[in-house]
XYZ file of C-alpha atoms in Angstrom:
195
model
C 1.390 13.606 -3.157
C 1.461 11.144 -0.296
C -0.233 7.737 0.156
C -1.182 6.741 3.671
C -2.918 3.837 5.438
C -6.358 4.685 6.807
C -8.327 2.108 8.731
C -12.045 2.656 8.264
C -14.380 0.951 10.735
C -17.699 -0.084 9.213
C -20.737 -2.028 10.360
C -20.628 -5.811 10.527
C -22.865 -6.161 7.500
C -23.386 -4.367 4.127
C -21.204 -3.533 1.084
C -17.676 -2.407 2.366
C -17.242 -0.186 -0.538
C -20.434 1.741 0.022
C -19.663 2.120 3.717
C -16.206 3.488 3.022
C -17.395 5.780 0.301
C -20.041 7.289 2.730
C -17.684 7.618 5.701
C -14.792 9.245 3.760
C -17.024 11.613 1.652
C -17.019 14.276 4.412
C -13.187 14.251 4.463
C -12.465 14.910 0.841
C -9.976 17.657 0.172
C -11.566 20.964 -0.978
C -10.868 24.686 -0.511
C -11.860 24.286 3.170
C -9.357 21.467 3.927
C -9.806 17.740 3.973
C -7.702 14.701 4.255
C -7.601 12.997 0.810
C -8.007 13.660 -2.928
C -8.551 10.035 -3.852
C -8.624 6.694 -2.137
C -9.054 2.995 -2.742
C -9.511 -0.196 -0.657
C -6.158 -1.998 -0.351
C -3.729 -0.204 -2.708
C -0.268 0.084 -1.232
C -1.523 -1.352 1.992
C -3.139 -4.394 0.491
C -2.551 -7.347 2.901
C -1.362 -5.276 5.875
C -3.779 -6.921 8.337
C -2.828 -10.443 7.364
C 0.827 -10.425 6.363
C -0.114 -11.068 2.785
C 2.436 -9.696 0.219
C 0.461 -8.721 -2.909
C 3.614 -8.371 -4.977
C 4.249 -12.206 -4.730
C 0.644 -13.118 -5.771
C 0.639 -14.369 -9.473
C -2.602 -12.364 -9.989
C -0.555 -9.170 -9.484
C 2.235 -9.834 -11.981
C 2.419 -8.782 -15.605
C 4.747 -9.276 -18.506
C 7.457 -6.721 -18.420
C 6.796 -4.006 -20.993
C 10.408 -2.950 -21.311
C 11.723 -6.293 -22.330
C 8.630 -8.076 -23.636
C 9.035 -10.769 -21.108
C 12.482 -11.889 -22.169
C 14.400 -10.486 -19.208
C 16.922 -8.856 -21.562
C 16.648 -5.137 -22.815
C 17.563 -4.676 -26.491
C 16.329 -1.073 -26.775
C 19.148 0.644 -24.729
C 22.769 0.029 -25.645
C 24.087 0.794 -22.157
C 21.850 -2.022 -20.764
C 22.780 -4.525 -23.535
C 26.457 -4.154 -23.061
C 26.463 -3.854 -19.160
C 27.921 -6.959 -17.396
C 26.079 -7.712 -14.313
C 28.666 -7.647 -11.560
C 26.454 -8.196 -8.503
C 26.097 -4.549 -7.811
C 23.031 -2.555 -8.561
C 22.735 1.044 -9.757
C 22.708 2.311 -6.124
C 25.898 0.443 -5.302
C 24.134 -2.265 -3.328
C 25.573 -5.791 -3.580
C 23.225 -8.133 -5.418
C 25.006 -11.570 -5.092
C 21.835 -13.389 -6.006
C 21.034 -11.394 -9.213
C 19.320 -13.698 -11.711
C 21.742 -12.740 -14.461
C 24.997 -12.447 -12.634
C 27.951 -12.329 -15.026
C 25.546 -11.948 -18.064
C 24.874 -8.861 -20.244
C 21.596 -7.166 -21.352
C 19.515 -7.681 -18.280
C 16.218 -5.770 -17.957
C 16.170 -3.141 -15.267
C 12.298 -3.144 -15.454
C 11.901 -6.603 -14.077
C 15.331 -7.450 -12.764
C 15.799 -9.877 -15.571
C 12.795 -12.063 -14.685
C 10.528 -11.228 -17.576
C 7.580 -10.386 -15.288
C 7.119 -7.774 -12.702
C 4.548 -6.731 -10.101
C 1.678 -4.464 -11.244
C 1.634 -0.942 -9.812
C 0.201 -1.100 -6.236
C -2.890 0.784 -7.198
C -3.662 -2.097 -9.643
C -3.365 -4.876 -7.088
C -6.200 -7.353 -7.260
C -8.747 -6.874 -4.427
C -7.713 -8.942 -1.412
C -10.492 -10.330 0.800
C -8.283 -9.851 3.946
C -8.445 -6.090 3.556
C -11.895 -6.259 5.146
C -11.867 -8.120 8.501
C -13.999 -8.594 11.563
C -12.135 -6.480 14.166
C -12.492 -9.255 16.808
C -10.543 -11.576 14.387
C -7.563 -9.242 13.802
C -4.302 -11.267 14.228
C -2.507 -8.055 15.519
C -3.311 -4.391 16.036
C -2.658 -2.433 12.818
C -0.915 0.967 12.941
C -2.728 3.158 10.422
C -1.899 6.817 9.931
C -5.582 7.584 10.208
C -8.674 5.986 11.745
C -12.249 6.573 10.764
C -15.165 5.449 12.992
C -18.707 4.468 12.034
C -20.027 7.879 12.972
C -17.552 9.459 10.460
C -14.983 10.780 12.974
C -11.508 11.120 11.578
C -8.585 10.546 13.838
C -4.943 10.595 12.843
C -1.419 10.620 14.315
C -0.721 13.874 12.555
C -1.598 15.905 9.524
C -0.286 14.315 6.290
C 1.289 16.616 3.743
C 2.905 16.117 0.422
C 5.765 13.661 -0.065
C 5.086 11.930 3.212
C 5.890 15.113 5.336
C 3.718 14.961 8.377
C 2.986 17.311 11.256
C 2.800 14.677 13.972
C 0.447 15.727 16.832
C 0.269 12.317 18.746
C 3.185 10.462 20.276
C 3.374 6.902 18.833
C 2.437 5.534 22.312
C -0.654 7.640 22.605
C -1.693 6.905 19.034
C -1.329 3.184 19.740
C -3.671 3.541 22.703
C -6.223 5.578 20.634
C -6.216 2.656 18.114
C -6.392 -0.003 20.816
C -9.337 1.751 22.576
C -11.242 2.410 19.300
C -10.886 -1.138 18.094
C -11.995 -2.519 21.466
C -15.140 -0.354 21.343
C -16.065 -1.692 17.899
C -15.188 -5.440 18.232
C -18.349 -6.551 16.444
C -17.591 -4.195 13.444
C -15.251 -4.704 10.417
C -12.095 -2.860 9.653
C -11.216 -1.867 6.031
C -7.734 -1.117 4.714
C -7.796 2.117 2.670
C -4.978 3.626 0.692
C -5.644 7.414 0.880
C -3.786 9.927 -1.310
C -3.254 13.611 -0.561
């Protein structure tokens, strides 16, 4: 039950989705092991190559289903009567809360009436497929898949983000750098893998 960023290196031409499907097929989880049980291009790592925040993109917002877009909950008495005091449910100060001093705010959208869609529903972002030679900075994926199908990773990912790290961060950064340098004429694809 973990999501992790996998960078898949594909040829310079052709359909990215077809390339990714082919390269990751050999690594699907089964009774003999594997690294993922499902994946998608982008997902929780949408925009990681280009400093794009998908949660701020209007294409990735929806009307809040808890308040119907009003920003006020009427279905839960404890929410309707609660006065917003600038402190959230975790005790963190929220001095810029949109409904400071009011009652009835919606905890599903923070009183805005809209919220970001679930990360696995983000619209496809073109910057999640990029020519390696044009990368603005070196990414730091958990795993890297080369065009020959080789899977490399900093450590074996387990459930709930638990990882058996087998590479130091410095060594892993060097593996990434050397691999990207070797494939400068190829493309890199951001993939959200789940295990």
